[in-house]
Amino acid sequence: MLLRAGIGLAALGLSLQASALNILLTNDDGCRAPGIDAVYQALLAAGHQVTLVGPQNDSSGIGAASVVVPGQAVAITQLAQDKYCVGPPPGYTPPAGKTSAIGTPVDAVNVGLDLLLKDNRPDLVVSGTNFGDNVGPLTQMSGTVNAAVRAMFKGVPAVAISTAIDLQLIAQNPAAGAQKTLNAMDDTARFAVRVIDRAAAVGAQARKLCAKSRGKAKPHCEINVIGLPGVTGLNINYPALESGEVKGVAFAPISDWGNVVFAPQQGADGVVRMNLVAPPAPTALQKQGDAYQLSLGKAVITPIDGNYTASPLVQAQAKLMLNGLKP
């Protein structure tokens, strides 16, 4: 029923105009990074209300790390109206013998939702655009994606946005490779906002149909602000290309294959280092996934959610398999 409702609403959404959304914008590259500014400007230009709450420092690859020490102080710096940075307090040092991070993307989402916007809860959390793609195995370690996942876990739909890296160019000429990604960020932001606006139009129509039915049209009432069930969100990855060079849009699942592969290797000096290694050749199934589709020069859209729980069928199978165990 939800699928049929979504298909019908999507068809209507082609001709609908989305209303302005109240958006919490974050990232993992830092509150002053060019990627978050590109998305901030694109969202404002589209008429949305935006509050930027990002990490004080670059937190790339930090995953879902967050404050875990009760009473830990967190510094909140206001850059401008509706723009904030979240970071460690002055002079902070981690507790002895403990690895910790303060002012992570997840911290920024928590501060934004539970403090700064607690009386003006956002309709949507947007995370990015990240410097570098977040596809395949990279999604697990991504601060960008995990900021979006944290928002969804807290009940707010979210969209993660990333701009890819030309791996061959950046290996040969790091400055030119970095600039190519930076040059694609404005196009990434504009594309992501078009995705959000199209999806928000579908979500707005679902709310109208739900209200008209006085809550009886359950499939429509279960559609969120971006036209998806519950708190489902999106992971958007855009290639490091000029807009006219992008090869189209792919809808693909997160794959277990990716171009960026880290492996522990022990050198002649006995030191173990995490090095980049060549990825294996993708299988036919892996070629349908997000990382391979992005490598073809396509913009990739992947639905994601913040629920780690397996499907009801798998839960029932586990219960049947393990039933009768005693503690």
Short mmCIF file of C-alpha atoms in Angstrom, two decimals:
data_model
loop_
_atom_site.label_atom_id
_atom_site.label_comp_id
_atom_site.label_asym_id
_atom_site.label_seq_id
_atom_site.Cartn_x
_atom_site.Cartn_y
_atom_site.Cartn_z
CA MET A 1 0.00 0.00 0.00
CA LEU A 2 2.82 2.38 0.83
CA LEU A 3 4.50 1.62 -2.50
CA ARG A 4 1.30 2.31 -4.44
CA ALA A 5 0.74 5.50 -2.49
CA GLY A 6 4.32 6.62 -3.12
CA ILE A 7 4.12 5.91 -6.86
CA GLY A 8 0.88 7.88 -7.14
CA LEU A 9 2.24 10.79 -5.14
CA ALA A 10 5.48 10.83 -7.12
CA ALA A 11 3.50 11.21 -10.33
CA LEU A 12 1.59 14.13 -8.81
CA GLY A 13 4.82 15.58 -7.48
CA LEU A 14 6.05 16.26 -11.00
CA SER A 15 3.66 19.20 -11.20
CA LEU A 16 3.61 20.31 -7.56
CA GLN A 17 5.61 23.02 -5.87
CA ALA A 18 7.12 22.20 -2.50
CA SER A 19 6.57 24.49 0.42
CA ALA A 20 9.51 25.93 2.35
CA LEU A 21 11.04 23.58 4.90
CA ASN A 22 12.67 24.25 8.25
CA ILE A 23 16.08 22.59 7.78
CA LEU A 24 18.97 21.80 10.11
CA LEU A 25 22.15 21.73 8.02
CA THR A 26 25.30 19.97 9.21
CA ASN A 27 28.36 18.15 7.83
CA ASP A 28 31.61 16.48 8.87
CA ASP A 29 34.16 18.68 7.08
CA GLY A 30 33.58 21.53 9.52
CA CYS A 31 31.17 24.41 9.95
CA ARG A 32 33.27 26.69 7.70
CA ALA A 33 33.87 24.17 4.89
CA PRO A 34 33.05 25.16 1.29
CA GLY A 35 30.70 22.20 0.83
CA ILE A 36 28.33 23.15 3.64
CA ASP A 37 28.34 26.75 2.43
CA ALA A 38 27.39 25.66 -1.09
CA VAL A 39 24.39 23.72 0.23
CA TYR A 40 23.46 26.54 2.64
CA GLN A 41 23.33 29.03 -0.23
CA ALA A 42 21.38 26.65 -2.50
CA LEU A 43 18.78 25.89 0.18
CA LEU A 44 18.31 29.59 0.95
CA ALA A 45 17.95 30.38 -2.75
CA ALA A 46 15.19 27.74 -2.94
CA GLY A 47 13.29 29.52 -0.14
CA HIS A 48 14.00 27.18 2.76
CA GLN A 49 14.69 28.23 6.34
CA VAL A 50 18.16 26.96 7.27
CA THR A 51 20.02 26.70 10.56
CA LEU A 52 23.65 25.62 10.14
CA VAL A 53 25.10 23.60 13.03
CA GLY A 54 28.39 21.93 12.10
CA PRO A 55 31.53 20.62 13.80
CA GLN A 56 34.11 23.21 14.82
CA ASN A 57 36.87 21.09 13.26
CA ASP A 58 37.16 18.74 10.31
CA SER A 59 35.70 15.43 11.49
CA SER A 60 35.95 13.44 8.27
CA GLY A 61 35.80 9.68 8.68
CA ILE A 62 34.76 9.87 12.32
CA GLY A 63 31.58 7.87 11.74
CA ALA A 64 29.00 7.99 14.52
CA ALA A 65 31.41 9.08 17.27
CA SER A 66 29.91 11.35 19.93
CA VAL A 67 30.34 12.66 23.47
CA VAL A 68 30.17 9.68 25.82
CA VAL A 69 31.41 11.21 29.11
CA PRO A 70 28.58 12.57 31.33
CA GLY A 71 29.10 16.24 32.16
CA GLN A 72 31.53 16.84 29.29
CA ALA A 73 31.54 20.53 28.31
CA VAL A 74 30.86 21.38 24.65
CA ALA A 75 31.65 24.77 23.12
CA ILE A 76 29.06 26.39 20.84
CA THR A 77 30.29 29.29 18.73
CA GLN A 78 27.90 31.49 16.75
CA LEU A 79 29.42 32.49 13.42
CA ALA A 80 26.44 34.56 12.28
CA GLN A 81 22.67 34.51 12.55
CA ASP A 82 21.51 30.88 12.29
CA LYS A 83 25.10 29.61 11.93
CA TYR A 84 26.82 27.68 14.73
CA CYS A 85 29.94 25.59 15.32
CA VAL A 86 30.11 22.80 17.91
CA GLY A 87 33.48 21.79 19.31
CA PRO A 88 35.62 21.04 22.33
CA PRO A 89 36.00 23.68 25.04
CA PRO A 90 39.26 25.68 25.16
CA GLY A 91 42.16 23.61 26.48
CA TYR A 92 40.31 20.30 26.15
CA THR A 93 42.40 17.14 26.40
CA PRO A 94 41.00 13.60 26.30
CA PRO A 95 40.85 11.65 29.57
CA ALA A 96 44.01 9.65 30.26
CA GLY A 97 44.03 6.34 28.45
CA LYS A 98 40.86 7.14 26.50
CA THR A 99 40.28 8.04 22.88
CA SER A 100 37.49 10.56 22.60
CA ALA A 101 36.15 13.17 20.20
CA ILE A 102 34.18 16.28 21.10
CA GLY A 103 32.24 18.27 18.55
CA THR A 104 31.57 15.50 16.03
CA PRO A 105 28.86 15.53 13.36
CA VAL A 106 26.61 13.49 15.68
CA ASP A 107 27.30 16.01 18.47
CA ALA A 108 26.28 18.80 16.10
CA VAL A 109 23.00 17.05 15.27
CA ASN A 110 22.30 16.44 18.96
CA VAL A 111 22.99 20.10 19.83
CA GLY A 112 20.90 21.29 16.91
CA LEU A 113 17.88 19.08 17.58
CA ASP A 114 17.94 18.98 21.39
CA LEU A 115 19.09 22.52 22.21
CA LEU A 116 19.24 25.16 19.50
CA LEU A 117 16.09 24.04 17.66
CA LYS A 118 14.28 22.19 20.43
CA ASP A 119 11.37 24.68 20.28
CA ASN A 120 11.42 24.91 16.49
CA ARG A 121 11.99 21.30 15.48
CA PRO A 122 13.20 21.05 11.88
CA ASP A 123 11.28 19.24 9.17
CA LEU A 124 14.49 17.84 7.70
CA VAL A 125 18.18 17.42 8.49
CA VAL A 126 20.63 17.85 5.60
CA SER A 127 24.26 16.75 5.96
CA GLY A 128 26.91 17.91 3.48
CA THR A 129 28.04 18.35 0.89
CA ASN A 130 31.07 16.30 1.83
CA PHE A 131 34.48 16.57 0.20
CA GLY A 132 34.63 13.02 -1.17
CA ASP A 133 32.04 10.39 -1.95
CA ASN A 134 30.29 8.30 0.68
CA VAL A 135 29.36 5.09 -1.10
CA GLY A 136 29.94 1.40 -0.50
CA PRO A 137 31.97 0.56 2.64
CA LEU A 138 32.77 4.26 3.15
CA THR A 139 29.23 4.90 4.37
CA GLN A 140 29.95 3.08 7.65
CA MET A 141 32.83 5.39 8.60
CA SER A 142 31.30 8.56 7.16
CA GLY A 143 30.56 11.41 9.54
CA THR A 144 28.34 12.91 6.85
CA VAL A 145 26.12 9.85 6.55
CA ASN A 146 26.12 9.10 10.27
CA ALA A 147 24.95 12.63 11.05
CA ALA A 148 21.94 11.91 8.82
CA VAL A 149 21.45 8.50 10.42
CA ARG A 150 21.50 10.07 13.89
CA ALA A 151 18.78 12.52 12.85
CA MET A 152 16.62 9.70 11.51
CA PHE A 153 17.15 7.68 14.67
CA LYS A 154 15.85 10.71 16.57
CA GLY A 155 12.77 10.83 14.36
CA VAL A 156 13.70 13.46 11.75
CA PRO A 157 14.06 12.52 8.05
CA ALA A 158 17.48 13.36 6.65
CA VAL A 159 19.48 13.70 3.44
CA ALA A 160 23.24 13.10 3.22
CA ILE A 161 25.09 14.76 0.33
CA SER A 162 28.61 14.10 -0.95
CA THR A 163 30.76 15.27 -3.88
CA ALA A 164 33.06 12.60 -5.27
CA ILE A 165 36.83 12.67 -5.81
CA ASP A 166 38.57 11.90 -9.10
CA LEU A 167 40.91 9.29 -7.60
CA GLN A 168 43.22 9.07 -10.61
CA LEU A 169 43.66 12.84 -10.87
CA ILE A 170 44.15 13.42 -7.15
CA ALA A 171 46.82 10.69 -7.07
CA GLN A 172 48.70 12.35 -9.92
CA ASN A 173 48.09 15.97 -8.95
CA PRO A 174 46.57 16.46 -5.47
CA ALA A 175 45.92 20.18 -5.93
CA ALA A 176 44.17 19.71 -9.28
CA GLY A 177 42.20 16.76 -7.93
CA ALA A 178 41.03 18.71 -4.90
CA GLN A 179 40.03 21.66 -7.05
CA LYS A 180 37.98 19.41 -9.34
CA THR A 181 35.91 18.26 -6.36
CA LEU A 182 35.54 21.83 -5.08
CA ASN A 183 34.40 22.96 -8.54
CA ALA A 184 31.63 20.34 -8.52
CA MET A 185 30.20 21.36 -5.13
CA ASP A 186 27.86 24.09 -6.40
CA ASP A 187 26.38 21.68 -8.97
CA THR A 188 26.11 19.04 -6.23
CA ALA A 189 24.23 21.49 -4.02
CA ARG A 190 21.84 22.56 -6.77
CA PHE A 191 21.12 18.95 -7.71
CA ALA A 192 20.51 17.97 -4.09
CA VAL A 193 18.11 20.86 -3.60
CA ARG A 194 16.18 19.80 -6.72
CA VAL A 195 15.94 16.30 -5.23
CA ILE A 196 14.75 17.70 -1.90
CA ASP A 197 12.20 20.00 -3.52
CA ARG A 198 10.77 17.25 -5.75
CA ALA A 199 10.54 14.90 -2.76
CA ALA A 200 9.09 17.61 -0.51
CA ALA A 201 6.34 18.29 -3.06
CA VAL A 202 5.33 14.64 -2.82
CA GLY A 203 5.45 14.81 0.97
CA ALA A 204 3.28 17.95 1.00
CA GLN A 205 0.67 16.26 -1.19
CA ALA A 206 0.64 13.24 1.12
CA ARG A 207 -0.04 15.49 4.12
CA LYS A 208 -2.93 17.13 2.29
CA LEU A 209 -4.47 13.77 1.43
CA CYS A 210 -3.97 12.56 5.00
CA ALA A 211 -5.65 15.68 6.41
CA LYS A 212 -8.49 15.42 3.91
CA SER A 213 -9.13 11.84 5.03
CA ARG A 214 -8.91 12.91 8.71
CA GLY A 215 -6.12 10.43 9.25
CA LYS A 216 -7.89 7.46 7.69
CA ALA A 217 -5.73 7.28 4.55
CA LYS A 218 -2.94 5.52 6.44
CA PRO A 219 -0.51 5.04 3.52
CA HIS A 220 -0.53 8.80 2.92
CA CYS A 221 -0.34 9.56 6.63
CA GLU A 222 2.80 7.43 6.94
CA ILE A 223 4.66 9.43 4.25
CA ASN A 224 7.24 11.85 5.65
CA VAL A 225 8.20 15.37 4.59
CA ILE A 226 10.34 14.10 1.70
CA GLY A 227 7.78 11.65 0.38
CA LEU A 228 9.15 8.46 1.95
CA PRO A 229 7.75 6.14 4.64
CA GLY A 230 8.47 6.88 8.29
CA VAL A 231 11.82 8.57 8.81
CA THR A 232 13.50 7.13 5.73
CA GLY A 233 16.00 9.49 4.10
CA LEU A 234 18.40 9.70 1.18
CA ASN A 235 22.13 9.41 0.52
CA ILE A 236 23.09 11.49 -2.52
CA ASN A 237 26.49 11.21 -4.21
CA TYR A 238 27.47 13.48 -7.10
CA PRO A 239 30.48 12.89 -9.38
CA ALA A 240 33.39 15.32 -9.64
CA LEU A 241 32.23 16.49 -13.06
CA GLU A 242 30.75 19.56 -14.67
CA SER A 243 26.96 19.29 -14.73
CA GLY A 244 26.92 18.76 -18.51
CA GLU A 245 29.30 15.81 -18.16
CA VAL A 246 27.26 13.85 -15.58
CA LYS A 247 25.96 10.65 -17.16
CA GLY A 248 22.50 10.69 -15.60
CA VAL A 249 20.98 9.62 -12.30
CA ALA A 250 21.20 6.10 -10.82
CA PHE A 251 19.08 4.70 -7.99
CA ALA A 252 21.29 2.12 -6.34
CA PRO A 253 21.71 0.33 -2.99
CA ILE A 254 24.79 0.65 -0.80
CA SER A 255 27.30 -1.88 -2.08
CA ASP A 256 29.98 -3.90 -0.32
CA TRP A 257 32.34 -2.84 -3.14
CA GLY A 258 34.10 0.50 -3.48
CA ASN A 259 37.02 2.22 -5.20
CA VAL A 260 38.55 3.32 -1.89
CA VAL A 261 39.90 0.32 0.01
CA PHE A 262 42.03 0.61 3.17
CA ALA A 263 44.00 -2.41 4.36
CA PRO A 264 46.45 -2.91 7.24
CA GLN A 265 49.94 -3.67 5.93
CA GLN A 266 53.15 -4.29 7.86
CA GLY A 267 56.24 -2.62 6.43
CA ALA A 268 59.88 -3.72 6.55
CA ASP A 269 60.27 -1.53 9.64
CA GLY A 270 57.66 -3.65 11.44
CA VAL A 271 55.13 -0.80 11.59
CA VAL A 272 51.56 -1.64 10.58
CA ARG A 273 50.02 1.08 8.44
CA MET A 274 46.56 1.50 6.93
CA ASN A 275 47.25 1.82 3.21
CA LEU A 276 45.11 2.29 0.14
CA VAL A 277 45.06 -0.85 -1.98
CA ALA A 278 43.59 -1.63 -5.36
CA PRO A 279 39.94 -2.69 -5.19
CA PRO A 280 38.93 -6.12 -6.48
CA ALA A 281 37.05 -6.34 -9.75
CA PRO A 282 33.34 -5.81 -9.02
CA THR A 283 30.91 -8.65 -9.56
CA ALA A 284 27.82 -8.24 -11.73
CA LEU A 285 25.75 -7.64 -8.60
CA GLN A 286 28.23 -5.10 -7.21
CA LYS A 287 28.07 -3.18 -10.47
CA GLN A 288 24.44 -2.40 -9.64
CA GLY A 289 25.50 -0.78 -6.36
CA ASP A 290 26.16 2.85 -5.50
CA ALA A 291 29.96 2.91 -5.71
CA TYR A 292 30.20 1.41 -9.20
CA GLN A 293 27.35 3.54 -10.55
CA LEU A 294 29.09 6.66 -9.24
CA SER A 295 32.34 5.53 -10.90
CA LEU A 296 30.47 5.59 -14.23
CA GLY A 297 29.92 9.33 -13.79
CA LYS A 298 26.33 9.17 -12.58
CA ALA A 299 24.71 11.02 -9.70
CA VAL A 300 23.54 8.31 -7.29
CA ILE A 301 20.54 8.36 -4.96
CA THR A 302 20.16 5.73 -2.24
CA PRO A 303 17.29 5.51 0.29
CA ILE A 304 18.60 4.97 3.84
CA ASP A 305 17.15 4.82 7.34
CA GLY A 306 18.35 5.14 10.91
CA ASN A 307 17.02 1.80 12.15
CA TYR A 308 19.63 -0.91 12.71
CA THR A 309 16.93 -3.49 13.47
CA ALA A 310 16.56 -6.32 10.96
CA SER A 311 13.28 -6.93 9.16
CA PRO A 312 10.38 -8.51 11.10
CA LEU A 313 10.88 -11.73 9.11
CA VAL A 314 14.55 -11.98 10.16
CA GLN A 315 13.65 -11.15 13.76
CA ALA A 316 11.07 -13.97 13.78
CA GLN A 317 13.64 -16.36 12.27
CA ALA A 318 16.21 -15.50 14.97
CA LYS A 319 13.61 -15.97 17.70
CA LEU A 320 12.59 -19.36 16.30
CA MET A 321 16.23 -20.44 15.95
CA LEU A 322 17.25 -19.38 19.46
CA ASN A 323 14.02 -19.95 21.34
CA GLY A 324 14.41 -21.77 24.65
CA LEU A 325 17.89 -20.49 25.48
CA LYS A 326 18.40 -19.83 29.19
CA PRO A 327 20.54 -17.01 30.61
#
